[in-house]
Amino acid sequence: MAGAATYEPGRVDWRLAAPLGLTYLAFFAAPLLILLAMSFAADDRFASFSADSWVKFWGDPFYRGVVYDTVWLGLIAVVATSILSYPIALLFISCGPRLRKLLIFIILLPLLTSVVIRTFAWIVILAREGVVNQTLISLGLTSAPLNLLQTELGLVIALTQIEMPLMLLPLVTVMQQINPSLSDASRALGGSKWRTFFRIILPLSLPGWIAGATLVFASATTAFISQTVIGGARLVYLPSLIWQQSMVVFDWPFAAVASVTLLVAVLSGVMLFSLLGRFARID
């Protein structure tokens, strides 16, 4: 047929990738470059440029502490979701098809609910007259209500529940691929449950854990709604700092510095987990 395109091995037709490439440049690369240029603006009119906003941000111990707290919150969320997800994943691979369907529904159910609703539900649960405090008082574990709202502990508890599906789904997917005969062979050779878990299941499930850890870290460090509603004004993280500087103080260059810092922090965490992924594979 005349005019029909012919495939030639080794030749790349860049015209096919042009629409996607132009979209990427227009809606992703260009805004990032504008954001980076804005961080060096010396005034609100962007008439001149300087590094004053960067010096102000990194020269103040308070803002360096905000960066540390944001990254630390993401890592704590990864640890908390990992500890709670592995028992559920082990139950999932050991149960029958009907219970698996029920567990999948329970895992996916939080994703079908708005994060705003889930966050405000945690306010009711963690309040001084909430379910947690009433349970602790009724059990005699404490004589007075605990302050869980506007604390890092309360925020970690809420983020653990909110982010857990992001850890569970890749972990369950990978653990389903582990050959059950490996665990049976370990038990037959005298290996205990803990030894079987740490020597067989845990190493083989690392690809799923790394995928989940990457998602949880990126989501927890940028969880503006949960950090603002649960943490309140006492806890300051980079997303809330960006909102304050851009929408309240109207210091856009400083907000751009905080935004670029948050972007670099999240990408550094993602690259670190990706680097760990190179050492984890299922044989």
CSV table of C-alpha atoms in Angstrom, one decimal:
chain,number,residue,atom,x,y,z
A,1,MET,CA,0.0,0.0,0.0
A,2,ALA,CA,1.4,3.4,-1.0
A,3,GLY,CA,2.4,5.7,1.9
A,4,ALA,CA,2.1,2.9,4.5
A,5,ALA,CA,4.7,3.2,7.3
A,6,THR,CA,7.3,0.5,7.4
A,7,TYR,CA,9.0,-0.8,10.6
A,8,GLU,CA,12.8,-0.6,10.5
A,9,PRO,CA,14.7,-2.2,13.4
A,10,GLY,CA,16.9,0.2,15.3
A,11,ARG,CA,15.1,3.3,14.0
A,12,VAL,CA,13.0,5.4,16.4
A,13,ASP,CA,10.1,7.4,15.1
A,14,TRP,CA,10.2,10.4,17.4
A,15,ARG,CA,6.9,11.7,15.9
A,16,LEU,CA,5.0,9.1,17.9
A,17,ALA,CA,6.5,10.3,21.1
A,18,ALA,CA,6.2,14.0,20.3
A,19,PRO,CA,2.7,14.5,21.8
A,20,LEU,CA,3.6,12.8,25.1
A,21,GLY,CA,7.0,14.6,25.2
A,22,LEU,CA,5.4,18.1,24.6
A,23,THR,CA,2.8,17.4,27.2
A,24,TYR,CA,5.6,16.4,29.7
A,25,LEU,CA,7.5,19.6,28.9
A,26,ALA,CA,4.5,21.9,29.2
A,27,PHE,CA,2.8,20.5,32.3
A,28,PHE,CA,5.7,19.0,34.3
A,29,ALA,CA,9.2,20.2,33.3
A,30,ALA,CA,8.2,23.8,32.6
A,31,PRO,CA,6.4,24.4,36.0
A,32,LEU,CA,9.3,22.9,37.8
A,33,LEU,CA,11.7,25.2,36.1
A,34,ILE,CA,9.4,28.2,36.9
A,35,LEU,CA,9.3,27.1,40.5
A,36,LEU,CA,13.0,26.8,40.7
A,37,ALA,CA,13.5,30.3,39.1
A,38,MET,CA,10.9,31.7,41.5
A,39,SER,CA,12.9,30.4,44.5
A,40,PHE,CA,15.7,32.8,43.4
A,41,ALA,CA,13.4,35.8,43.0
A,42,ALA,CA,14.6,38.8,45.0
A,43,ASP,CA,11.1,40.5,45.2
A,44,ASP,CA,7.5,39.9,44.5
A,45,ARG,CA,7.7,41.3,41.0
A,46,PHE,CA,10.5,38.9,40.0
A,47,ALA,CA,12.5,41.9,38.6
A,48,SER,CA,15.8,40.6,40.1
A,49,PHE,CA,17.2,37.4,41.4
A,50,SER,CA,19.3,36.4,44.4
A,51,ALA,CA,19.8,33.4,46.8
A,52,ASP,CA,18.4,35.3,49.8
A,53,SER,CA,15.4,33.0,50.2
A,54,TRP,CA,17.7,29.9,50.2
A,55,VAL,CA,20.0,31.5,52.7
A,56,LYS,CA,17.1,32.5,54.9
A,57,PHE,CA,15.6,28.9,54.8
A,58,TRP,CA,18.7,26.9,55.4
A,59,GLY,CA,20.3,29.4,57.7
A,60,ASP,CA,17.4,29.1,60.2
A,61,PRO,CA,17.5,26.1,62.6
A,62,PHE,CA,13.7,26.2,62.7
A,63,TYR,CA,13.3,25.5,59.0
A,64,ARG,CA,16.0,22.9,59.0
A,65,GLY,CA,14.0,21.2,61.8
A,66,VAL,CA,10.9,21.3,59.7
A,67,VAL,CA,12.7,19.4,56.9
A,68,TYR,CA,14.0,16.9,59.4
A,69,ASP,CA,10.6,16.4,61.0
A,70,THR,CA,8.9,15.9,57.6
A,71,VAL,CA,11.4,13.2,56.5
A,72,TRP,CA,11.3,11.6,59.9
A,73,LEU,CA,7.5,11.5,59.7
A,74,GLY,CA,7.7,9.7,56.4
A,75,LEU,CA,10.2,7.1,57.8
A,76,ILE,CA,8.1,6.5,60.9
A,77,ALA,CA,5.0,5.9,58.8
A,78,VAL,CA,7.0,3.4,56.7
A,79,VAL,CA,8.1,1.5,59.9
A,80,ALA,CA,4.6,1.6,61.4
A,81,THR,CA,2.8,0.4,58.3
A,82,SER,CA,5.5,-2.3,57.7
A,83,ILE,CA,5.0,-3.7,61.3
A,84,LEU,CA,1.2,-3.9,60.9
A,85,SER,CA,1.1,-5.0,57.3
A,86,TYR,CA,3.3,-8.1,57.5
A,87,PRO,CA,0.9,-10.1,59.9
A,88,ILE,CA,-2.0,-9.2,57.6
A,89,ALA,CA,-0.1,-10.3,54.5
A,90,LEU,CA,0.9,-13.5,56.2
A,91,LEU,CA,-2.8,-14.2,57.1
A,92,PHE,CA,-3.7,-13.4,53.5
A,93,ILE,CA,-1.4,-15.9,51.9
A,94,SER,CA,-2.3,-18.6,54.4
A,95,CYS,CA,-6.1,-18.4,54.3
A,96,GLY,CA,-8.6,-19.7,51.8
A,97,PRO,CA,-10.1,-18.0,48.8
A,98,ARG,CA,-13.3,-16.7,50.6
A,99,LEU,CA,-11.3,-15.1,53.4
A,100,ARG,CA,-8.9,-13.6,50.8
A,101,LYS,CA,-11.7,-11.9,49.1
A,102,LEU,CA,-12.9,-10.4,52.4
A,103,LEU,CA,-9.4,-9.2,53.3
A,104,ILE,CA,-9.0,-7.6,49.8
A,105,PHE,CA,-12.2,-5.8,50.4
A,106,ILE,CA,-11.1,-4.6,53.8
A,107,ILE,CA,-7.7,-3.5,52.3
A,108,LEU,CA,-9.3,-1.6,49.5
A,109,LEU,CA,-12.2,-0.1,51.5
A,110,PRO,CA,-10.1,2.8,52.9
A,111,LEU,CA,-9.0,3.8,49.4
A,112,LEU,CA,-12.7,4.1,48.4
A,113,THR,CA,-13.2,6.7,51.1
A,114,SER,CA,-12.0,10.3,50.9
A,115,VAL,CA,-8.9,11.1,52.9
A,116,VAL,CA,-10.7,14.1,54.3
A,117,ILE,CA,-13.4,11.9,55.8
A,118,ARG,CA,-10.9,9.5,57.2
A,119,THR,CA,-8.8,12.3,58.7
A,120,PHE,CA,-11.8,13.9,60.4
A,121,ALA,CA,-12.9,10.5,61.7
A,122,TRP,CA,-9.6,10.2,63.4
A,123,ILE,CA,-10.3,13.5,65.2
A,124,VAL,CA,-13.4,11.8,66.8
A,125,ILE,CA,-11.4,8.7,67.6
A,126,LEU,CA,-8.3,10.5,69.1
A,127,ALA,CA,-10.2,13.3,70.9
A,128,ARG,CA,-10.1,13.6,74.7
A,129,GLU,CA,-13.7,12.2,74.8
A,130,GLY,CA,-13.0,9.8,71.9
A,131,VAL,CA,-13.0,6.1,71.6
A,132,VAL,CA,-9.3,5.6,72.4
A,133,ASN,CA,-9.4,7.6,75.6
A,134,GLN,CA,-12.7,6.2,76.8
A,135,THR,CA,-11.3,2.6,76.2
A,136,LEU,CA,-8.1,3.3,78.1
A,137,ILE,CA,-10.0,4.9,81.0
A,138,SER,CA,-12.5,2.0,81.2
A,139,LEU,CA,-9.7,-0.5,81.2
A,140,GLY,CA,-8.0,1.3,84.1
A,141,LEU,CA,-4.8,2.0,82.0
A,142,THR,CA,-5.0,5.7,82.6
A,143,SER,CA,-7.0,7.9,85.0
A,144,ALA,CA,-7.2,11.0,82.8
A,145,PRO,CA,-7.7,11.5,79.0
A,146,LEU,CA,-4.5,11.6,77.0
A,147,ASN,CA,-3.7,14.4,74.6
A,148,LEU,CA,-3.4,12.6,71.3
A,149,LEU,CA,-4.5,15.3,68.9
A,150,GLN,CA,-1.9,17.8,67.8
A,151,THR,CA,0.8,15.4,68.8
A,152,GLU,CA,3.2,13.4,66.6
A,153,LEU,CA,1.9,10.1,68.2
A,154,GLY,CA,-1.6,10.9,67.1
A,155,LEU,CA,-0.5,11.9,63.6
A,156,VAL,CA,1.5,8.7,63.2
A,157,ILE,CA,-1.5,6.6,64.3
A,158,ALA,CA,-3.8,8.3,61.8
A,159,LEU,CA,-1.2,8.1,59.0
A,160,THR,CA,-0.6,4.5,59.7
A,161,GLN,CA,-4.2,3.6,59.0
A,162,ILE,CA,-4.5,6.0,56.1
A,163,GLU,CA,-1.4,4.9,54.3
A,164,MET,CA,-1.6,1.1,55.1
A,165,PRO,CA,-3.3,0.1,51.9
A,166,LEU,CA,-0.4,1.5,49.9
A,167,MET,CA,1.9,-0.9,51.8
A,168,LEU,CA,-0.4,-3.9,51.9
A,169,LEU,CA,-1.3,-4.1,48.2
A,170,PRO,CA,2.2,-4.5,46.8
A,171,LEU,CA,3.3,-6.6,49.7
A,172,VAL,CA,0.4,-9.1,49.3
A,173,THR,CA,1.0,-9.2,45.5
A,174,VAL,CA,4.6,-10.2,45.9
A,175,MET,CA,4.0,-12.6,48.8
A,176,GLN,CA,1.4,-14.5,46.7
A,177,GLN,CA,4.3,-15.4,44.3
A,178,ILE,CA,6.4,-17.1,47.0
A,179,ASN,CA,6.3,-20.8,46.6
A,180,PRO,CA,4.7,-22.3,49.7
A,181,SER,CA,6.9,-25.4,49.5
A,182,LEU,CA,9.8,-23.2,50.6
A,183,SER,CA,8.2,-22.5,54.0
A,184,ASP,CA,7.1,-26.2,54.3
A,185,ALA,CA,10.7,-27.3,53.6
A,186,SER,CA,12.0,-25.0,56.2
A,187,ARG,CA,9.5,-26.3,58.8
A,188,ALA,CA,10.3,-29.9,57.9
A,189,LEU,CA,14.0,-29.2,58.4
A,190,GLY,CA,13.3,-28.0,61.9
A,191,GLY,CA,13.2,-24.2,61.3
A,192,SER,CA,10.9,-22.3,63.7
A,193,LYS,CA,8.2,-19.9,62.4
A,194,TRP,CA,10.4,-16.9,63.2
A,195,ARG,CA,13.4,-18.4,61.5
A,196,THR,CA,11.3,-19.3,58.4
A,197,PHE,CA,10.0,-15.8,58.3
A,198,PHE,CA,13.3,-14.0,58.6
A,199,ARG,CA,15.3,-16.4,56.3
A,200,ILE,CA,12.7,-17.1,53.6
A,201,ILE,CA,9.6,-14.9,53.6
A,202,LEU,CA,11.1,-11.6,54.5
A,203,PRO,CA,14.0,-11.7,51.9
A,204,LEU,CA,11.6,-12.9,49.1
A,205,SER,CA,9.0,-10.2,50.0
A,206,LEU,CA,11.5,-7.3,49.9
A,207,PRO,CA,10.4,-6.2,46.3
A,208,GLY,CA,6.9,-5.7,47.6
A,209,TRP,CA,8.0,-4.0,50.8
A,210,ILE,CA,10.2,-1.6,48.8
A,211,ALA,CA,7.4,-0.7,46.5
A,212,GLY,CA,5.1,-0.1,49.4
A,213,ALA,CA,7.7,1.8,51.4
A,214,THR,CA,8.2,4.1,48.4
A,215,LEU,CA,4.5,4.8,48.2
A,216,VAL,CA,4.0,5.3,51.9
A,217,PHE,CA,7.0,7.6,52.3
A,218,ALA,CA,6.0,9.8,49.4
A,219,SER,CA,2.4,10.0,50.5
A,220,ALA,CA,3.1,10.5,54.2
A,221,THR,CA,5.6,13.3,53.8
A,222,THR,CA,3.2,15.2,51.5
A,223,ALA,CA,-0.1,14.5,53.4
A,224,PHE,CA,-1.1,18.1,53.8
A,225,ILE,CA,-4.6,17.4,55.1
A,226,SER,CA,-3.7,14.9,57.7
A,227,GLN,CA,-0.7,16.9,58.9
A,228,THR,CA,-2.8,20.1,59.2
A,229,VAL,CA,-5.9,18.6,60.7
A,230,ILE,CA,-4.4,16.1,63.1
A,231,GLY,CA,-1.1,17.9,63.8
A,232,GLY,CA,-2.7,21.3,64.1
A,233,ALA,CA,-0.7,24.4,64.6
A,234,ARG,CA,1.8,22.8,67.0
A,235,LEU,CA,3.3,20.5,64.4
A,236,VAL,CA,4.8,22.2,61.3
A,237,TYR,CA,5.8,20.2,58.3
A,238,LEU,CA,6.9,21.3,54.8
A,239,PRO,CA,3.4,21.0,53.1
A,240,SER,CA,1.8,23.3,55.8
A,241,LEU,CA,4.8,25.6,55.7
A,242,ILE,CA,4.4,26.0,51.9
A,243,TRP,CA,0.7,26.8,52.4
A,244,GLN,CA,1.4,29.4,55.1
A,245,GLN,CA,4.2,31.1,53.1
A,246,SER,CA,2.2,31.2,49.9
A,247,MET,CA,-1.4,31.8,51.0
A,248,VAL,CA,-0.9,33.7,54.3
A,249,VAL,CA,2.4,35.5,54.2
A,250,PHE,CA,2.4,35.8,50.4
A,251,ASP,CA,6.2,35.2,50.4
A,252,TRP,CA,6.3,33.2,47.1
A,253,PRO,CA,10.1,33.0,46.7
A,254,PHE,CA,10.3,31.5,50.2
A,255,ALA,CA,7.4,29.1,49.5
A,256,ALA,CA,9.2,28.1,46.3
A,257,VAL,CA,12.3,27.3,48.3
A,258,ALA,CA,10.3,25.1,50.7
A,259,SER,CA,8.6,23.4,47.7
A,260,VAL,CA,11.8,22.6,45.9
A,261,THR,CA,13.2,21.3,49.2
A,262,LEU,CA,10.1,19.0,49.7
A,263,LEU,CA,10.5,17.8,46.1
A,264,VAL,CA,14.1,16.9,46.6
A,265,ALA,CA,13.5,15.3,50.0
A,266,VAL,CA,10.7,13.0,48.5
A,267,LEU,CA,12.8,12.2,45.4
A,268,SER,CA,15.8,11.4,47.6
A,269,GLY,CA,13.7,8.9,49.6
A,270,VAL,CA,12.3,7.4,46.5
A,271,MET,CA,15.8,7.0,45.0
A,272,LEU,CA,17.0,5.4,48.3
A,273,PHE,CA,14.2,2.9,48.3
A,274,SER,CA,14.8,2.2,44.5
A,275,LEU,CA,18.5,1.6,45.3
A,276,LEU,CA,17.5,-0.9,47.9
A,277,GLY,CA,15.3,-2.5,45.3
A,278,ARG,CA,18.3,-3.4,43.2
A,279,PHE,CA,19.4,-5.8,46.0
A,280,ALA,CA,16.0,-7.4,46.3
A,281,ARG,CA,14.6,-9.9,43.8
A,282,ILE,CA,12.5,-13.0,43.7
A,283,ASP,CA,14.4,-16.0,42.3
